[in-house]
């Protein structure tokens, strides 16, 4: 009998121990750092009739209920850091710009829930949800189901937020042009903005902008009477602080008086659109901080989610982490360095294992892909060479380069090492196209077959070979094929239009009014570039724009002058033109005869990315391969005329990435 009792007790203990070993089936709370493992208060949920508060003893987040709009954020018992002069519903919110075809009118709406629900409530974690379900009888609202989530963890100096948007089958057509989360901070508290190591300083106020002079468009304001005299005569424009997705992982504001920092941390780009080099807004005067998931900035008005003919669609945006920090040194650099450190911690934890939506797969529900990318260009090297620092990514299935216009799906990108090896981790299950481009190499690569990612499995692709566009040996080239005009000549701004933050930087292109500097440099005659003599770093203007003449803008024609010998008149040469940006432009190419009625080649009307006006260095990349019959060429001096033929507006133009003139295959190098 005693043996039986002992056997039962041991069996019971074994079962308990087994259950303990399988505790990971419970909600997966992330491991905390040593600092966070110090004694901390449990997360509390307080509910009132019209509001909800999450409180972990460090941060208090107050939300209106059931809308889910953010009324207040308190840090370490301090007062609300959001703008108290605004209505509670206008301090922090998810928003969207949308329209319902065929109606062309766009609407801006904060995303407001109509129902509140607690998803998880524990001492270590609370997740809450604000949902809105579309009523098909409502023909005046956006046909989407929306679920906005907030998460607070024990010992965490901030909170997380994400949203799930769903368009069900057979629902009405819908356009979504913008999706983001916005925070309006207290303008008496926050005065120092930080976007990167280089872009940070004391900023003007919203009132300074109101008192200033609006320039060519409303976002650009000349500060004529700012509260800080050192800012007088400078231009402020929110587009000056735009950044590529791949670089925009943390940004925010600092209160130099209270030594507090407010940061938006985006730990992954998988839910942002347009790939790693999509440019978008960050923080700007307000003080405002944004997490932008979708916008048509630097891409054009057609860039957005387009749902037609009852197409079903669902996507998770986020989570992003809102981080607050403080110090005692009164040095903004201390808070910025700490914020960058927190960003690195968040990216290392991605994909998070604590969000409870079934639409957000945890790390064990995702797959991995790896391989090696090589470049084979026989005119540069007989052997395939490793694609160093190449961007390799998975995007929804599409044509070559379609990843940069994708808006509906998820994308997963990585960079190769010195030997061309890459690994992409944390990929949602599904079918993708594998894409790549290589700095220093023209064009886009796409793997020939679709890639199927199975959760929990690793795909090993082996060696992949990219054969870039090439018809013959290089006779001459202008620039570096890196998808930007960064290597070309960027002028100093006009003295009356400058932002001193960018004066001594390589990012001079962020200055206002550079499009008119072309007229200052070339008041009568256009740019002429002589191969072998000119230097593209000094002699090739970074943007091909119109010339200002009184109040009008006239088309301009650039010339590339070069010498040839032993022209093969019966063969075809090739002019490769890679564009980094285009806005309401048409590039006409003429060979040796400048005034022919019909050009030898035209792009026709292209581009609406508006990167020139918005101080960008690129918009959407495009490549044009132009056949040039040898019969049009001469032994000796030749001239290629590049005319941007669409005048009438200061911002019409293109940014060249790279130009290359190739001989026919038979011509030896």
XYZ file of C-alpha atoms in Angstrom:
669
model
C 0.000 0.000 0.000
C 2.851 2.348 0.951
C 4.579 1.622 -2.382
C 1.331 2.436 -4.210
C 1.017 5.780 -2.391
C 4.644 6.627 -3.135
C 4.122 5.731 -6.805
C 1.050 7.978 -7.040
C 2.854 10.921 -5.396
C 5.844 10.580 -7.718
C 3.516 10.331 -10.690
C 1.677 13.474 -9.626
C 4.970 15.367 -9.196
C 6.099 14.202 -12.632
C 2.897 15.574 -14.193
C 3.340 18.911 -12.411
C 6.970 19.083 -13.521
C 5.932 18.274 -17.083
C 3.360 21.065 -17.058
C 6.006 23.424 -15.727
C 8.288 22.553 -18.641
C 5.493 23.396 -21.081
C 4.694 26.760 -19.577
C 5.546 28.378 -22.953
C 2.012 27.626 -24.058
C 0.996 30.479 -21.765
C 1.232 34.069 -22.998
C 4.861 34.663 -23.963
C 6.095 37.721 -22.066
C 9.472 38.975 -23.317
C 12.475 38.601 -21.061
C 13.366 41.843 -19.382
C 16.796 43.398 -19.178
C 18.704 43.561 -15.907
C 17.438 47.096 -15.347
C 13.865 46.027 -16.011
C 14.227 43.014 -13.684
C 14.579 45.344 -10.727
C 11.477 45.449 -8.522
C 8.693 47.074 -10.516
C 5.020 47.716 -10.160
C 2.521 45.352 -11.789
C 0.625 46.677 -14.784
C -2.783 48.000 -13.792
C -5.914 48.645 -15.803
C -8.227 51.375 -14.572
C -11.596 51.861 -16.242
C -14.074 54.683 -16.055
C -17.192 55.417 -18.007
C -15.465 57.189 -20.900
C -11.768 56.394 -20.516
C -9.235 53.670 -19.799
C -5.793 53.934 -18.186
C -2.824 51.581 -18.425
C -0.310 52.144 -15.613
C 2.911 50.251 -14.849
C 4.329 52.750 -12.355
C 6.581 54.315 -15.006
C 4.157 55.328 -17.730
C 0.445 56.069 -17.578
C -1.463 55.885 -20.843
C -4.965 57.377 -20.831
C -7.298 56.427 -23.699
C -10.783 57.593 -24.484
C -13.287 54.759 -24.504
C -14.598 53.249 -26.670
C -12.821 55.327 -29.356
C -9.252 54.401 -28.347
C -7.996 57.944 -28.981
C -5.034 58.921 -26.792
C -5.900 61.630 -24.272
C -2.770 61.573 -22.143
C 0.681 60.135 -21.548
C 2.341 60.636 -18.168
C 5.904 59.663 -17.413
C 7.216 58.970 -13.898
C 4.266 60.737 -12.321
C 4.833 63.909 -14.319
C 2.064 65.876 -15.996
C 0.609 64.974 -19.382
C 3.270 65.341 -22.077
C 0.713 65.658 -24.897
C -0.618 69.040 -26.002
C -3.209 70.080 -23.412
C -4.394 72.964 -25.572
C -5.826 70.448 -28.039
C -9.034 68.572 -27.512
C -8.473 65.159 -25.966
C -9.434 63.534 -29.252
C -6.676 65.417 -31.144
C -3.621 64.624 -29.028
C -2.740 61.124 -30.182
C -4.504 58.902 -32.685
C -4.388 56.449 -35.537
C -5.578 58.106 -38.737
C -6.230 57.381 -42.380
C -6.742 59.215 -45.682
C -9.245 57.349 -47.836
C -11.806 57.595 -50.609
C -14.538 55.441 -52.109
C -14.405 55.229 -55.922
C -15.814 56.508 -58.156
C -15.989 59.489 -55.788
C -12.633 61.274 -56.144
C -12.927 63.236 -52.908
C -10.517 62.128 -50.179
C -11.322 62.128 -46.489
C -9.126 62.324 -43.402
C -10.357 60.455 -40.339
C -9.030 59.501 -36.957
C -9.721 55.788 -36.526
C -12.191 55.547 -33.690
C -13.425 52.364 -32.104
C -17.007 51.741 -31.102
C -16.289 48.824 -28.768
C -13.693 48.252 -26.027
C -12.365 44.875 -24.910
C -9.655 43.583 -22.582
C -7.575 40.956 -24.393
C -5.086 40.055 -21.638
C -4.921 41.327 -18.068
C -2.020 40.079 -15.961
C 0.498 41.652 -13.606
C 3.197 41.449 -16.270
C 1.155 42.477 -19.283
C -2.089 44.074 -20.363
C -3.391 44.196 -23.914
C -6.582 46.047 -24.792
C -8.544 46.445 -28.008
C -10.740 49.137 -29.552
C -12.715 47.862 -32.524
C -14.982 49.263 -35.186
C -17.053 47.010 -37.434
C -18.293 48.475 -40.678
C -22.028 48.713 -41.132
C -22.927 47.985 -44.758
C -25.857 50.410 -44.530
C -23.403 53.272 -43.961
C -22.512 54.509 -47.434
C -20.579 57.516 -46.126
C -17.814 55.795 -44.149
C -14.816 53.663 -45.000
C -15.652 49.957 -45.539
C -13.125 48.497 -43.100
C -13.130 46.579 -39.871
C -10.522 48.151 -37.591
C -8.960 46.723 -34.427
C -6.564 49.059 -32.592
C -4.479 47.468 -29.844
C -2.394 48.855 -26.985
C 0.022 46.791 -24.901
C 1.845 47.713 -21.706
C 4.462 45.477 -20.078
C 5.681 45.429 -16.526
C 8.878 47.447 -16.043
C 8.722 48.895 -19.554
C 9.295 52.605 -20.081
C 6.616 52.948 -22.727
C 3.846 51.107 -24.538
C 3.171 49.308 -27.815
C 0.448 49.873 -30.363
C -0.676 48.097 -33.512
C -3.747 48.016 -35.731
C -5.451 45.383 -37.857
C -7.386 46.573 -40.883
C -9.712 44.253 -42.750
C -11.730 44.614 -45.957
C -14.050 41.661 -46.443
C -14.950 39.990 -49.693
C -17.649 41.754 -51.749
C -17.314 44.972 -49.809
C -17.311 48.282 -51.758
C -14.238 49.611 -53.551
C -11.821 51.525 -51.347
C -8.682 53.651 -51.708
C -6.337 54.073 -48.741
C -3.710 56.751 -49.381
C -2.290 57.185 -45.898
C -2.142 55.242 -42.653
C -0.196 56.275 -39.558
C -0.198 56.955 -35.832
C 0.368 60.577 -34.730
C 1.371 62.197 -31.449
C 0.975 65.905 -30.734
C 3.382 66.790 -27.934
C 3.241 69.738 -25.558
C 4.895 72.648 -27.343
C 5.949 74.319 -24.093
C 7.788 71.170 -23.037
C 9.480 69.714 -26.130
C 11.872 71.937 -28.058
C 14.645 69.657 -29.360
C 14.080 67.199 -32.221
C 16.271 64.222 -33.184
C 15.914 62.200 -36.380
C 19.446 60.829 -36.757
C 22.963 61.423 -35.461
C 23.228 64.374 -37.861
C 19.684 65.733 -37.958
C 18.903 67.104 -34.491
C 18.731 70.495 -32.837
C 16.586 73.112 -31.062
C 13.560 73.612 -33.304
C 11.158 76.466 -34.091
C 7.672 76.352 -32.646
C 4.291 76.059 -34.311
C 3.736 79.742 -33.504
C 7.008 80.626 -35.260
C 5.659 79.002 -38.390
C 2.324 80.802 -38.086
C 4.142 84.149 -37.955
C 6.462 83.223 -40.823
C 6.203 83.667 -44.580
C 4.738 80.786 -46.585
C 6.892 80.020 -49.627
C 6.122 77.980 -52.764
C 3.868 75.604 -50.843
C 2.295 75.675 -47.403
C 4.695 73.240 -45.747
C 7.706 75.492 -46.440
C 7.841 78.575 -44.202
C 10.491 81.270 -43.889
C 10.907 82.110 -40.189
C 10.666 85.890 -40.015
C 10.027 86.479 -36.304
C 10.812 83.309 -34.317
C 10.987 83.230 -30.546
C 14.564 81.973 -30.876
C 16.442 84.773 -32.740
C 19.090 82.332 -34.003
C 16.432 80.733 -36.241
C 15.453 83.955 -37.986
C 15.805 83.788 -41.763
C 15.750 80.006 -41.906
C 13.297 77.795 -43.774
C 11.394 75.070 -41.964
C 9.613 72.336 -43.900
C 8.464 68.986 -42.527
C 9.731 67.253 -45.686
C 13.276 68.274 -44.793
C 13.118 65.652 -42.048
C 11.877 62.741 -44.171
C 13.904 59.534 -44.058
C 14.128 56.164 -45.786
C 12.301 53.324 -44.045
C 15.543 51.418 -43.544
C 17.056 54.348 -41.622
C 13.951 55.601 -39.831
C 13.806 53.207 -36.877
C 13.807 55.775 -34.058
C 13.039 59.493 -33.919
C 11.393 61.902 -31.546
C 11.586 64.926 -29.300
C 13.424 66.012 -26.166
C 12.483 68.499 -23.475
C 15.770 70.186 -22.585
C 14.097 71.851 -19.589
C 12.698 68.659 -18.065
C 15.287 66.261 -19.522
C 12.628 63.956 -20.960
C 12.647 62.180 -24.303
C 9.682 60.935 -26.347
C 10.534 58.408 -29.071
C 8.733 56.505 -31.793
C 10.552 53.195 -32.360
C 9.679 51.113 -35.411
C 11.401 47.743 -34.831
C 10.632 46.279 -38.264
C 9.776 47.452 -41.765
C 7.719 44.389 -42.651
C 4.436 46.294 -42.340
C 5.590 49.514 -44.018
C 5.022 49.856 -47.749
C 7.329 50.370 -50.707
C 10.386 48.568 -49.396
C 13.435 49.722 -47.425
C 14.129 52.891 -49.429
C 10.596 54.288 -49.370
C 10.948 57.819 -48.046
C 8.472 59.197 -45.524
C 7.794 61.706 -42.783
C 9.175 61.293 -39.263
C 8.991 64.077 -36.653
C 8.474 67.757 -37.400
C 7.449 71.076 -35.905
C 4.280 70.800 -33.864
C 5.941 69.239 -31.993
C 4.701 66.139 -33.835
C 5.970 62.566 -33.976
C 4.662 60.044 -36.486
C 4.827 56.358 -37.261
C 3.940 56.323 -40.963
C 2.944 52.951 -42.396
C 1.527 54.033 -45.747
C 1.633 57.285 -47.702
C 2.052 58.439 -51.291
C 4.894 60.804 -50.416
C 7.845 60.336 -52.792
C 5.796 57.846 -54.812
C 2.816 59.652 -56.349
C -0.952 59.851 -55.861
C -1.575 56.424 -57.374
C 0.567 54.832 -54.694
C -1.809 53.386 -52.126
C -4.034 50.452 -51.296
C -6.552 49.978 -54.103
C -9.294 47.471 -53.319
C -11.552 46.664 -56.248
C -14.335 44.252 -57.212
C -14.913 42.946 -53.723
C -11.259 42.036 -53.084
C -10.640 40.791 -49.516
C -7.643 42.251 -47.686
C -6.248 42.237 -44.170
C -3.038 43.673 -42.786
C -1.410 44.224 -39.403
C 0.340 47.580 -39.004
C 2.889 47.483 -36.192
C 3.468 47.042 -33.345
C 5.515 50.177 -32.809
C 6.996 51.060 -29.427
C 6.519 54.459 -27.829
C 9.491 54.923 -25.550
C 10.080 57.561 -22.874
C 13.377 58.224 -21.151
C 15.026 60.755 -18.870
C 18.464 61.724 -17.619
C 20.285 64.083 -15.345
C 22.965 65.477 -17.642
C 20.774 68.020 -19.489
C 22.468 66.815 -22.675
C 20.154 65.798 -25.523
C 22.878 63.470 -26.801
C 22.492 61.309 -23.680
C 18.783 60.719 -24.293
C 19.345 60.192 -28.028
C 22.036 57.576 -27.374
C 19.759 55.790 -24.937
C 16.876 55.867 -27.420
C 19.106 54.304 -30.097
C 20.079 51.606 -27.612
C 16.423 50.874 -26.901
C 15.738 50.713 -30.635
C 18.430 48.062 -30.994
C 16.848 46.040 -28.194
C 13.440 46.227 -29.845
C 14.757 45.186 -33.267
C 16.569 42.232 -31.689
C 13.304 41.093 -30.071
C 11.428 41.191 -33.381
C 9.128 39.465 -34.139
C 7.561 40.051 -30.753
C 6.074 37.066 -28.966
C 3.638 38.938 -26.740
C 0.930 40.446 -29.039
C -2.163 38.263 -28.719
C -3.861 38.838 -32.059
C -4.015 35.661 -34.115
C -3.157 37.836 -37.118
C 0.336 38.543 -35.736
C 2.483 35.376 -35.974
C 5.121 34.890 -33.277
C 8.706 33.889 -34.005
C 7.998 30.144 -33.980
C 5.252 30.721 -36.562
C 7.619 32.240 -39.105
C 10.226 30.999 -41.539
C 13.764 31.785 -42.653
C 15.445 31.984 -46.047
C 19.132 32.194 -46.880
C 21.426 32.036 -49.875
C 24.187 33.800 -51.726
C 23.849 36.468 -54.406
C 26.445 36.786 -57.160
C 26.743 39.304 -59.994
C 27.845 38.200 -63.437
C 28.768 40.957 -65.886
C 31.203 39.592 -68.460
C 32.283 43.090 -69.437
C 33.552 43.700 -65.905
C 34.792 40.261 -64.916
C 34.725 36.837 -66.509
C 33.819 35.239 -63.197
C 30.746 35.862 -61.074
C 31.500 38.241 -58.232
C 29.912 38.400 -54.755
C 27.140 40.985 -54.505
C 28.465 42.982 -51.563
C 26.043 44.951 -49.391
C 23.185 44.079 -51.752
C 19.613 44.501 -50.581
C 17.749 41.196 -50.828
C 14.072 40.999 -49.977
C 10.850 39.053 -50.124
C 7.783 40.950 -51.348
C 4.366 39.979 -52.706
C 4.551 38.270 -56.076
C 5.014 40.649 -58.976
C 7.173 41.745 -61.877
C 10.786 42.865 -61.659
C 10.999 45.895 -59.356
C 7.323 45.746 -58.362
C 8.305 45.658 -54.692
C 8.772 49.441 -54.711
C 5.108 50.011 -55.597
C 3.662 47.282 -53.382
C 1.217 48.590 -50.771
C -0.972 45.662 -49.735
C 1.422 43.050 -48.437
C 4.418 42.511 -46.175
C 8.075 42.807 -47.131
C 11.182 41.303 -45.517
C 14.649 42.606 -46.377
C 18.257 41.973 -45.459
C 21.705 42.967 -46.726
C 24.386 40.633 -47.974
C 27.805 40.381 -46.367
C 31.167 40.890 -48.100
C 30.834 37.502 -49.779
C 27.245 37.951 -50.926
C 25.611 35.724 -48.291
C 22.228 36.722 -46.870
C 19.690 35.461 -44.366
C 16.162 36.795 -43.970
C 14.548 35.769 -40.695
C 11.109 36.139 -39.193
C 9.179 35.829 -42.457
C 5.436 35.319 -42.344
C 4.251 32.166 -44.058
C 3.192 32.724 -47.670
C 4.328 32.951 -51.275
C 6.709 35.712 -52.313
C 8.968 37.029 -55.033
C 12.647 37.266 -54.140
C 14.069 40.643 -55.196
C 17.439 42.329 -54.963
C 19.503 45.268 -56.080
C 23.219 45.822 -55.676
C 24.874 49.178 -54.917
C 27.172 49.939 -57.831
C 25.230 47.717 -60.217
C 22.403 48.915 -62.439
C 18.892 47.463 -62.405
C 16.773 45.063 -60.351
C 17.084 41.329 -59.790
C 14.165 38.933 -59.410
C 14.502 35.206 -58.733
C 12.915 33.137 -61.484
C 10.489 31.174 -59.298
C 8.195 32.052 -56.415
C 9.408 31.455 -52.865
C 7.117 29.583 -50.482
C 7.798 30.275 -46.806
C 6.598 27.600 -44.396
C 6.423 28.549 -40.699
C 9.173 26.940 -38.651
C 11.276 25.974 -41.679
C 14.441 27.347 -43.265
C 14.742 27.703 -47.041
C 18.271 27.375 -48.426
C 18.509 28.732 -51.969
C 22.213 28.300 -52.635
C 23.914 30.535 -55.207
C 21.803 33.055 -57.125
C 23.271 34.880 -60.107
C 22.191 38.363 -61.151
C 22.995 39.310 -64.738
C 22.412 43.068 -64.823
C 21.189 44.900 -67.945
C 24.009 45.056 -70.415
C 24.217 45.014 -74.240
C 27.869 45.843 -74.789
C 31.061 47.238 -73.285
C 31.087 50.557 -71.482
C 32.274 53.422 -73.670
C 31.551 56.044 -71.034
C 29.469 56.468 -67.878
C 28.241 59.288 -65.676
C 27.595 58.730 -61.971
C 27.347 55.672 -59.757
C 24.415 53.232 -60.048
C 23.180 53.497 -56.462
C 19.563 54.614 -57.112
C 20.286 58.211 -55.995
C 22.002 61.321 -57.434
C 23.999 61.716 -54.215
C 27.321 61.770 -56.064
C 26.324 64.635 -58.366
C 26.653 68.351 -57.712
C 24.294 69.699 -55.060
C 24.542 73.499 -54.808
C 24.514 75.620 -51.707
C 21.085 77.082 -50.969
C 20.265 80.667 -51.764
C 21.346 82.772 -48.756
C 17.780 83.896 -48.057
C 16.445 80.298 -48.080
C 18.371 77.945 -45.879
C 18.139 75.617 -42.947
C 21.476 75.903 -41.139
C 21.115 72.367 -39.812
C 22.181 71.052 -43.228
C 24.866 73.593 -44.155
C 27.910 71.453 -43.371
C 26.380 68.074 -44.171
C 26.418 65.670 -47.067
C 22.632 66.073 -46.978
C 22.628 69.481 -48.645
C 19.850 68.257 -50.924
C 17.425 68.817 -48.009
C 17.687 72.594 -48.449
C 14.734 74.567 -49.753
C 14.713 76.072 -53.244
C 17.530 74.126 -54.879
C 15.456 73.778 -58.048
C 15.918 77.511 -58.667
C 19.668 77.294 -58.117
C 19.939 75.691 -61.558
C 18.781 78.983 -63.074
C 21.331 80.873 -60.995
C 24.124 78.641 -62.310
C 22.838 78.409 -65.894
C 20.914 81.655 -66.513
C 21.071 81.474 -70.311
C 22.744 78.293 -71.545
C 22.165 74.789 -70.278
C 24.507 72.248 -68.790
C 27.119 70.721 -71.108
C 29.015 67.676 -69.906
C 32.155 66.622 -71.784
C 33.158 63.008 -71.263
C 36.826 62.758 -70.292
C 37.026 66.368 -69.164
C 34.020 67.086 -66.938
C 33.665 65.697 -63.424
C 30.151 64.567 -62.517
C 30.786 65.495 -58.876
C 31.146 69.139 -59.924
C 29.600 69.478 -63.367
C 26.417 67.387 -63.348
C 23.566 69.147 -61.541
C 21.756 66.707 -59.263
C 18.304 67.424 -60.761
C 17.292 68.085 -64.367
C 14.767 70.886 -63.821
C 13.277 73.828 -65.706
C 14.839 77.283 -65.979
C 13.107 80.166 -64.234
C 12.403 83.101 -66.535
C 10.458 85.862 -64.814
C 7.386 84.053 -63.516
C 7.526 81.105 -65.911
C 9.583 77.928 -66.066
C 11.078 76.871 -69.380
C 12.211 73.395 -70.527
C 15.940 72.742 -70.511
C 18.214 70.643 -72.716
C 21.405 69.113 -71.381
C 24.250 67.920 -73.596
C 26.637 65.017 -73.204
C 29.588 65.514 -75.530
C 31.927 62.591 -76.278
C 34.382 61.285 -78.861
C 34.192 57.948 -80.649
C 36.580 56.106 -82.927
C 35.967 53.133 -85.195
C 32.199 53.537 -85.153
C 30.461 50.406 -86.418
C 27.689 52.031 -88.430
C 25.863 48.745 -89.080
C 25.592 47.850 -85.405
C 23.486 49.117 -82.505
C 24.857 50.996 -79.510
C 22.937 51.407 -76.246
C 22.293 54.373 -73.967
C 21.279 53.265 -70.468
C 19.504 55.891 -68.376
C 18.620 55.039 -64.793
C 16.348 57.562 -63.072
C 16.182 58.026 -59.319
C 13.096 60.242 -59.505
C 10.636 61.787 -61.945
C 7.879 64.355 -61.558
C 5.584 65.364 -64.448
C 8.554 64.928 -66.744
C 9.392 63.822 -70.236
C 12.976 63.141 -71.258
C 13.512 63.394 -75.000
C 16.755 61.978 -76.365
C 18.253 63.211 -79.626
C 21.491 61.976 -81.165
C 23.719 64.650 -82.750
C 20.788 66.687 -84.117
C 19.222 68.913 -81.435
C 16.129 70.223 -83.203
C 14.479 67.233 -84.875
C 10.710 67.317 -84.599
C 10.600 63.773 -83.330
C 13.173 62.677 -80.772
C 15.101 59.450 -81.190
C 13.584 58.357 -77.894
C 11.096 59.732 -75.368
C 10.052 58.497 -71.956
C 6.711 60.207 -72.571
C 5.114 61.774 -69.500
C 6.431 59.993 -66.394
C 6.496 60.324 -62.632
C 4.611 62.050 -59.872
C 6.839 61.345 -56.886
C 7.540 65.057 -56.216
C 10.929 64.316 -54.663
C 12.472 67.552 -55.964
C 9.994 69.773 -54.120
C 10.096 67.612 -51.004
C 13.866 67.707 -50.583
C 14.263 64.044 -51.409
C 17.179 62.302 -53.038
C 15.043 59.751 -54.819
C 11.501 58.687 -55.559
C 10.655 55.628 -57.655
C 13.522 54.052 -59.578
C 13.206 53.394 -63.314
C 15.535 52.215 -66.055
C 15.396 53.126 -69.745
C 17.460 51.192 -72.288
C 17.719 53.144 -75.560
C 18.968 51.659 -78.827
C 21.222 53.987 -80.834
C 21.919 52.921 -84.437
C 25.578 53.269 -85.369
C 24.443 55.162 -88.460
C 23.535 58.097 -86.191
C 27.040 58.286 -84.731
C 30.225 59.803 -86.105
C 33.912 59.144 -85.759
C 35.035 62.037 -83.631
C 32.763 64.346 -81.653
C 29.184 63.261 -80.839
C 26.520 64.928 -78.713
C 23.539 63.386 -76.956
C 20.823 65.932 -76.190
C 18.650 65.266 -73.121
C 15.629 67.546 -73.087
C 13.218 67.744 -70.149
C 10.353 68.991 -72.284
C 7.630 69.614 -69.694
C 7.880 73.237 -68.602
C 5.550 75.527 -66.710
C 6.311 74.435 -63.158
C 9.396 74.641 -60.923
C 9.217 71.054 -59.689
C 8.896 69.273 -63.027
C 12.072 67.309 -63.603
C 14.058 64.158 -63.056
C 16.991 63.040 -60.959
C 19.409 60.870 -62.901
C 20.906 57.957 -61.037
C 23.348 56.800 -63.705
C 24.011 57.045 -67.443
C 26.053 54.598 -69.489
C 26.837 54.436 -73.181
C 27.597 50.945 -74.462
C 29.152 49.795 -77.687
C 27.836 46.858 -79.686
C 28.912 43.394 -78.477
C 31.472 43.018 -81.245
C 33.434 46.106 -80.166
C 36.371 45.140 -77.983
C 36.730 46.894 -74.677
